[in-house]
CSV table of C-alpha atoms in Angstrom, one decimal:
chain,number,residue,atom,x,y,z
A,1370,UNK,CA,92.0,-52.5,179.6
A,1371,UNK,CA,88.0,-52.1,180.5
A,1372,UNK,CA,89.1,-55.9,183.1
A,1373,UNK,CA,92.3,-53.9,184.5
A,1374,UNK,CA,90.4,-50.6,185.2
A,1375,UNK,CA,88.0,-52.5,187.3
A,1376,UNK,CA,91.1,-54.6,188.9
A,1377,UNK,CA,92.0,-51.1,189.7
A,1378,UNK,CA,88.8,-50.0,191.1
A,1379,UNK,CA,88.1,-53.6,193.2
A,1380,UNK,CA,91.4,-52.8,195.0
A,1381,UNK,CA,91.0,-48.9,195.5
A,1382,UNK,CA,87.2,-49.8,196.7
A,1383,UNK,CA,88.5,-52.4,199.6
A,1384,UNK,CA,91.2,-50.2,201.3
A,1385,UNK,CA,87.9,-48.4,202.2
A,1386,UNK,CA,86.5,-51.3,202.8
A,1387,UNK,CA,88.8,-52.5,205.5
A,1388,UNK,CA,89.7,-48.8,206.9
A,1389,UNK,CA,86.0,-48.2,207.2
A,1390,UNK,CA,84.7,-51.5,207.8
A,1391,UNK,CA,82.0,-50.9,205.5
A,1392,UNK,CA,82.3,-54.0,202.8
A,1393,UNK,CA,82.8,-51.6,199.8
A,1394,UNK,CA,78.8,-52.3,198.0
A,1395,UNK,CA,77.5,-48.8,199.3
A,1396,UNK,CA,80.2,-47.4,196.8
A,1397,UNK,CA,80.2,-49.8,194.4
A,1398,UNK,CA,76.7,-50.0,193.5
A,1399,UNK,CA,75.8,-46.8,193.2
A,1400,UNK,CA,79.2,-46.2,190.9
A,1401,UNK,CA,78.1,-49.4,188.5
A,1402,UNK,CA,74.7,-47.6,187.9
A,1403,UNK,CA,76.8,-45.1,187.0
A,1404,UNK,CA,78.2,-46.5,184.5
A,1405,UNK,CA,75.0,-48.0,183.1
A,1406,UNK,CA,74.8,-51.2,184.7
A,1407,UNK,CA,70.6,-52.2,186.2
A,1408,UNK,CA,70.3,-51.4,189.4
A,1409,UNK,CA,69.6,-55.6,190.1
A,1410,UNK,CA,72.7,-56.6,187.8
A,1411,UNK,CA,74.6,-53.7,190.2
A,1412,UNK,CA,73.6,-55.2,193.4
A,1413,UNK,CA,74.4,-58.7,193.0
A,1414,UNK,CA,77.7,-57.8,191.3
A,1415,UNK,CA,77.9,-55.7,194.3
A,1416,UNK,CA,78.0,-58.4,197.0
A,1417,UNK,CA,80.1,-60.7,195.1
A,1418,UNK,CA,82.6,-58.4,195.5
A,1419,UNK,CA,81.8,-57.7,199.2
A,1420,UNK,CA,82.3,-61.4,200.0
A,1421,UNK,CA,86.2,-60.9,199.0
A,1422,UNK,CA,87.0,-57.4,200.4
A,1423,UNK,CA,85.5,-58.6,203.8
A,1424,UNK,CA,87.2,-61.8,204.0
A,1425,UNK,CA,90.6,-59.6,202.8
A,1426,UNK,CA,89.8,-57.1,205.8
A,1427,UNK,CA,88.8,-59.8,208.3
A,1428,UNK,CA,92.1,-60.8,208.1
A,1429,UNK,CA,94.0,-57.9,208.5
A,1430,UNK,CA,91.6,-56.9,211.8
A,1431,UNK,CA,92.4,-59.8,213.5
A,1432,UNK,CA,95.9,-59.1,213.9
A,1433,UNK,CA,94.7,-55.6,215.6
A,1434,UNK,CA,92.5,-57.0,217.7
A,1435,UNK,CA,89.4,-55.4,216.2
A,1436,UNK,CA,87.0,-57.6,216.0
A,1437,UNK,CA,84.7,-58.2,218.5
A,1438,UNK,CA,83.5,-61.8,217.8
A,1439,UNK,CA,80.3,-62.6,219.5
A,1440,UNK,CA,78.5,-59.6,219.1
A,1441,UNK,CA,79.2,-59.7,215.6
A,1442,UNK,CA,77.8,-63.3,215.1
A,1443,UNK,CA,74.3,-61.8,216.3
A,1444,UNK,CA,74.7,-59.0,214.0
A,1445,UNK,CA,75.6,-61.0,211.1
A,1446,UNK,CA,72.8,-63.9,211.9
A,1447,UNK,CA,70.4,-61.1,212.5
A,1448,UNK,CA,71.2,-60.0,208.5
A,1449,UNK,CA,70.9,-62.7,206.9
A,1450,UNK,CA,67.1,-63.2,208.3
A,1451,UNK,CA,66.8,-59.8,206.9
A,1452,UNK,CA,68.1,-60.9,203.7
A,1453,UNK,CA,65.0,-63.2,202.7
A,1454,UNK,CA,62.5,-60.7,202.9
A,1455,UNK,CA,64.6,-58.0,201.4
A,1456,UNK,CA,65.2,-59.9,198.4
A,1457,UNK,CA,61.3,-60.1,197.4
A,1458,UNK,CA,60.5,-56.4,198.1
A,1459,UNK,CA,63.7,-55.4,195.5
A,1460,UNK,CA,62.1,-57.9,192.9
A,1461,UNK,CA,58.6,-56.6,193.6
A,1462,UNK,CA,60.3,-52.9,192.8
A,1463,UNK,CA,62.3,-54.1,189.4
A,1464,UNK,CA,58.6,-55.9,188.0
A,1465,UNK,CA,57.1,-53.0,188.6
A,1466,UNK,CA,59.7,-50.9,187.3
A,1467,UNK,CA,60.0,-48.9,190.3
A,1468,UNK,CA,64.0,-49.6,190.9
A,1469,UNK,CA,65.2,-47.1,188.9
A,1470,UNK,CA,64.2,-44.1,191.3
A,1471,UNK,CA,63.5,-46.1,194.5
A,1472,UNK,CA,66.6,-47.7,195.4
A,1473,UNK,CA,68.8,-44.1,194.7
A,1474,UNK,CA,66.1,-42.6,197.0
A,1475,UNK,CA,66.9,-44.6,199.9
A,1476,UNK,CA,70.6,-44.1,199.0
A,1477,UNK,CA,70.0,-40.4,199.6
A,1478,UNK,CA,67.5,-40.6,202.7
A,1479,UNK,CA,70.3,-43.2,204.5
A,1480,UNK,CA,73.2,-41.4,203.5
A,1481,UNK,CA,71.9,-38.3,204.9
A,1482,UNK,CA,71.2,-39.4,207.7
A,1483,UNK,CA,74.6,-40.5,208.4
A,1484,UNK,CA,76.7,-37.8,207.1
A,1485,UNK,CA,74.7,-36.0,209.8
A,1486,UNK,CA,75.4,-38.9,212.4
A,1487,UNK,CA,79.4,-38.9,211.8
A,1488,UNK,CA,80.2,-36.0,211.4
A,1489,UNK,CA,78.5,-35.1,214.3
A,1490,UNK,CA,80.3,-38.0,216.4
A,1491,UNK,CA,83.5,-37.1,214.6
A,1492,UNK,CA,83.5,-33.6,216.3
A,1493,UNK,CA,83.3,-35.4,219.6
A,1494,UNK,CA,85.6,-37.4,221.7
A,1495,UNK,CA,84.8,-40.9,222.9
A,1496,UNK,CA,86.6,-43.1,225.6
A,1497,UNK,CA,83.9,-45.3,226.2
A,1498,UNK,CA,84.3,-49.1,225.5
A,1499,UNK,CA,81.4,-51.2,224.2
A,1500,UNK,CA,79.2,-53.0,226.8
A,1501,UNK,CA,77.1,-55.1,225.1
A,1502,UNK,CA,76.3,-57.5,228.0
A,1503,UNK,CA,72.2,-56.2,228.9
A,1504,UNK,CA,69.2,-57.5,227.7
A,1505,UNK,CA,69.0,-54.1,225.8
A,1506,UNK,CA,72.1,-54.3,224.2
A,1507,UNK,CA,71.0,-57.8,222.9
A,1508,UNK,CA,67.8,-56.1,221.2
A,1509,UNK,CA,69.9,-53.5,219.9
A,1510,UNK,CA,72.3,-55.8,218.0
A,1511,UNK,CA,69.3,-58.0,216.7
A,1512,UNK,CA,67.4,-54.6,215.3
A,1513,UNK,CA,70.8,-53.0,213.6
A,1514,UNK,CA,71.5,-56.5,212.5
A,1515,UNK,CA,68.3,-56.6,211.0
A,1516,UNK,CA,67.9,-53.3,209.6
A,1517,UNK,CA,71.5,-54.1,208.3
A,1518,UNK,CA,70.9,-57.1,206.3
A,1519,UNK,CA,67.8,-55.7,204.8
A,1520,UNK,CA,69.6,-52.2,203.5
A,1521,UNK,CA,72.5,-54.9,202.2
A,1522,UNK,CA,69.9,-57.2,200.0
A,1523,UNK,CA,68.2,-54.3,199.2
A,1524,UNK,CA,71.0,-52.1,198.2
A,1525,UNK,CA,73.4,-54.5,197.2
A,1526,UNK,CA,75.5,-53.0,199.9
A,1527,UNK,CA,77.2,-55.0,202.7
A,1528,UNK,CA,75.1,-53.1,205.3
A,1529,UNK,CA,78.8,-51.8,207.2
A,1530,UNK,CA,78.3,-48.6,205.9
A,1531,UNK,CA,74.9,-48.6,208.5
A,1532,UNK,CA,76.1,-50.8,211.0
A,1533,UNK,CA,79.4,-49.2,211.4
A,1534,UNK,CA,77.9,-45.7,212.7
A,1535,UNK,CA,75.2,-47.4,214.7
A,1536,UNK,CA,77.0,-49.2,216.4
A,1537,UNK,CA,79.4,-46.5,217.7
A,1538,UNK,CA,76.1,-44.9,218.2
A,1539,UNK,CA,74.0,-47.5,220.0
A,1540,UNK,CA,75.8,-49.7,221.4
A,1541,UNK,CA,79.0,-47.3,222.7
A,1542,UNK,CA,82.2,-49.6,220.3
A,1543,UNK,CA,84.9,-47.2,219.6
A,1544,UNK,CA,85.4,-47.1,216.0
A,1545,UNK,CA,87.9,-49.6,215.3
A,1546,UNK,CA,86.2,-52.4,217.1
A,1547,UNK,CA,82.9,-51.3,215.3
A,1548,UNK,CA,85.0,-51.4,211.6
A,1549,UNK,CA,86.1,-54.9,212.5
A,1550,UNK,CA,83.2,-56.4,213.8
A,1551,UNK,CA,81.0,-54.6,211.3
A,1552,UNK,CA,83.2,-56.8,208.6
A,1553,UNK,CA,83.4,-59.8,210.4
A,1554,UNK,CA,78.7,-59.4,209.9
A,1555,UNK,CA,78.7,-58.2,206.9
A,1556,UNK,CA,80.4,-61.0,205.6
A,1557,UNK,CA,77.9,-64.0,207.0
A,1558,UNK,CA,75.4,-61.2,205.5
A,1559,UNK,CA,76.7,-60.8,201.7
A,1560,UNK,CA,77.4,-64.5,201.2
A,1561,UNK,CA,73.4,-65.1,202.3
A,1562,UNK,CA,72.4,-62.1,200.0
A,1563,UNK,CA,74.6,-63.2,197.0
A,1564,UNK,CA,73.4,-66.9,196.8
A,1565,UNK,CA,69.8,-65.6,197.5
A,1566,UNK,CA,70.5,-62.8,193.7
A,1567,UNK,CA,72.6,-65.3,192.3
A,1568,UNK,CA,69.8,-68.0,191.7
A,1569,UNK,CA,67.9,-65.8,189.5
A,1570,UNK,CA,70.0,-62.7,188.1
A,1571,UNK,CA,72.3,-63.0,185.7
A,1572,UNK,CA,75.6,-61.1,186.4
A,1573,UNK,CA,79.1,-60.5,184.3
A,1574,UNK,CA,80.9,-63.0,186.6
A,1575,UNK,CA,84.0,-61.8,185.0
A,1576,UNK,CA,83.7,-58.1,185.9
A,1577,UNK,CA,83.1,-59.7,189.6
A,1578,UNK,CA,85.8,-62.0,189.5
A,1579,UNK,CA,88.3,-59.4,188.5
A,1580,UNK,CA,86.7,-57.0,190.8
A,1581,UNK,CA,87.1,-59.3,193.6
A,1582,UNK,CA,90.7,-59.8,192.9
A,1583,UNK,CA,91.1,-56.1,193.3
A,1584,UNK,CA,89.0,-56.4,196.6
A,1585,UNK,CA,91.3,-59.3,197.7
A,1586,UNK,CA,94.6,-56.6,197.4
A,1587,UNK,CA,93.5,-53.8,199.1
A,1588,UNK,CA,91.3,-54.9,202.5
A,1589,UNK,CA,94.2,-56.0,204.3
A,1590,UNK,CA,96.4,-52.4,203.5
A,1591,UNK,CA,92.7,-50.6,204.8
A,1592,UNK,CA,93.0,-52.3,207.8
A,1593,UNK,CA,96.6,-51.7,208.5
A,1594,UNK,CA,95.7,-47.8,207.7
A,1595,UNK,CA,93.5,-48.0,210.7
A,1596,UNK,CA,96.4,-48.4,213.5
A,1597,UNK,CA,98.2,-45.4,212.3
A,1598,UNK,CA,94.5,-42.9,212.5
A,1599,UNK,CA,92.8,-41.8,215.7
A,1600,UNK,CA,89.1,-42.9,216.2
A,1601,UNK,CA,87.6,-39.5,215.6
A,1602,UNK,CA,89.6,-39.1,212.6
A,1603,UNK,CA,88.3,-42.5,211.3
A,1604,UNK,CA,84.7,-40.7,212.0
A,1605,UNK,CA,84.9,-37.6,210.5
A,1606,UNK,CA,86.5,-39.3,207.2
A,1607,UNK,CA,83.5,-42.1,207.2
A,1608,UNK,CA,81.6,-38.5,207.1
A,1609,UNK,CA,83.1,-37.0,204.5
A,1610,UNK,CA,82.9,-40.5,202.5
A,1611,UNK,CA,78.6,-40.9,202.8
A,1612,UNK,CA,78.6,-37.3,201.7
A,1613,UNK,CA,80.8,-37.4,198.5
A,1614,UNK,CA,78.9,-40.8,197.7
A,1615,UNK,CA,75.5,-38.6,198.7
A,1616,UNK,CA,76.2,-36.0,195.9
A,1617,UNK,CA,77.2,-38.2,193.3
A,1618,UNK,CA,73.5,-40.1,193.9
A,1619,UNK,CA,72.0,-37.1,193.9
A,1620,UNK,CA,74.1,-36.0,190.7
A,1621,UNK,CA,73.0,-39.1,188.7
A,1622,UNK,CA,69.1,-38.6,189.7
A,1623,UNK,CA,69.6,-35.2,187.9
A,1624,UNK,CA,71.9,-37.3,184.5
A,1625,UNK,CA,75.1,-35.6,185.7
A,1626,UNK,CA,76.8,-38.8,185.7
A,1627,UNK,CA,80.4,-37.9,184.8
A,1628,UNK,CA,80.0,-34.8,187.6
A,1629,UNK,CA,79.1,-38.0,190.0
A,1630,UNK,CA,81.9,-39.9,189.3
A,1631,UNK,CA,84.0,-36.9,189.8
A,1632,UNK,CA,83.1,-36.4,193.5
A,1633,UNK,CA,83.9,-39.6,194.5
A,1634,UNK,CA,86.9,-39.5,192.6
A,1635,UNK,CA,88.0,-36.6,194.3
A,1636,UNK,CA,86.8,-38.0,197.7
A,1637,UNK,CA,89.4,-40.9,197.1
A,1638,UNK,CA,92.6,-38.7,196.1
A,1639,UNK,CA,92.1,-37.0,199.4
A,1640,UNK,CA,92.0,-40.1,201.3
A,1641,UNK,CA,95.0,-41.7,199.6
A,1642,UNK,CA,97.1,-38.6,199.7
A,1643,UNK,CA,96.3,-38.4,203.7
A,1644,UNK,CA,96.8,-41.9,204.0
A,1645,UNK,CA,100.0,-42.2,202.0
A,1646,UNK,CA,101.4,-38.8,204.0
A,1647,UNK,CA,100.0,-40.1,207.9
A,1648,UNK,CA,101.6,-43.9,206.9
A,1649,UNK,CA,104.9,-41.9,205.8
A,1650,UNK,CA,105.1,-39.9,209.0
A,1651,UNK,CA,104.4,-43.0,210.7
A,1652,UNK,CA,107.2,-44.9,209.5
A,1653,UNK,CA,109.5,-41.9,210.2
A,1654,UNK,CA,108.0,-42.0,214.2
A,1655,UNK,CA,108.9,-46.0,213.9
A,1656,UNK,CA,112.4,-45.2,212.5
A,1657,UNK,CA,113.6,-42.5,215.1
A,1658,UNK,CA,112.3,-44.4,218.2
């Protein structure tokens, strides 16, 4: 039962994952500590899973067209340089038995600063196409690659849930080439952080394996979800998402775990009701033209 409940979750997590291009860790790791799990044993469990979910939703955005392939190798090499010196600041944090409170604060810090950021842009609509051609925009994508791959090792996130917004913000993608490209990173950046955690933490590889399997069934129905959503909708729901995830940190820093886990949980039935109803009306729209 406990191995089919986290089937459950690895598949529920990964339709995010590929609608939002966001890997799935930045939910997943703060809902394993949750449930109890170290915040060390929670990140590298964390990126396993990533690994799967991206490759699931890499495949499902190449068929749209989303990914933007170039500029996404420089985000994603970008990472993984980030990922060897993240990896010695978050075991310099768990000797000195500062990981308990220092990786849920910058949960909160990032998270609130993009809540702020989307559902700001999410108000607002864009028709500009990326131009990532100038010497400027090269910088750019090196310092959000950067910045990326360090929040992912240290967070045990996949670092799309950062990339995602700043790159609709800095570099001008419309959200559903930033989703793709974002995955098509954070994967070269996960599979660098895991093998980096993986050589000296011991995980449940089962728990991963099963929530990978999950991860594997859902990415590609995510990234189908995004042809049938406009890009400001995408937006404002990425939004609502770091702030449901926001509260329930902020929940657990005050031992109201089960109050936590019932914010996201809530979070998620809206988005699969919507989803469900907008994929409906869709096939309706299909049917009569």
């Amino acid at each position: 039962m406990e191995y089919l409940l986290f089937f459950i979750l690895g598949a529920l997590i990964s339709v995010l994952s590929g609608f939002f291009g966001i890997g799935g860790g930045f939910i997943l790791t703060p809902f394993l500590m949750l449930i109890g799990y170290a915040p060390i044993e929670a990140i590298t469990t964390s990126l396993l899973f990533t690994i799967g979910s991206s490759v699931s939703g890499i495949i499902g955005h190449i068929k749209y067209k989303n990914i933007q392939w170039k500029q996404g190798l420089i985000l994603g090499v970008s990472g993984i340089a980030a990922t060897q010196v993240a990896h010695p600041f978050v075991v310099f944090l768990e000797r000195n038995h500062m990981d308990e409170w220092a990786i849920p604060f910058m949960y909160v810090i990032l998270l609130s600063y993009f809540s702020i950021q989307m559902l700001r842009q999410g108000s607002v609509h864009s028709k500009s196409e990326a131009v990532p051609s100038a010497l400027t925009s090269l910088i750019k994508m090196i310092a959000i690659g950067f910045f990326a791959g360090f929040v992912s090792t240290s967070m045990g996130v996949g670092g799309g849930f950062i990339m995602v917004p700043l790159t609709v913000a800095f570099l001008r993608f419309m959200p559903k080439k930033a989703v793709g490209t974002s995955l098509f990173a954070v994967l070269m950046i996960v599979t660098a952080g895991f093998f980096t955690y993986s050589s000296s933490v011991s995980i449940n590889y089962a728990v991963g394996l099963v929530l990978l399997a999950g991860g594997l069934l859902g990415s590609q129905f995510g990234a189908k979800l995004t042809n049938i959503f406009l890009n400001r909708e995408i937006t404002l729901l990425l939004g609502c998402l770091y702030v449901s995830t926001l509260v329930s940190v902020i929940l657990k820093a005050f031992h109201l775990n089960v109050m936590g886990l019932i914010v996201v949980s809530l979070f998620l039935f809206f988005f699969f009701i919507t989803s469900l109803m907008r994929l409906r009306k869709h096939r309706v729209e299909l049917r009569e033209n």
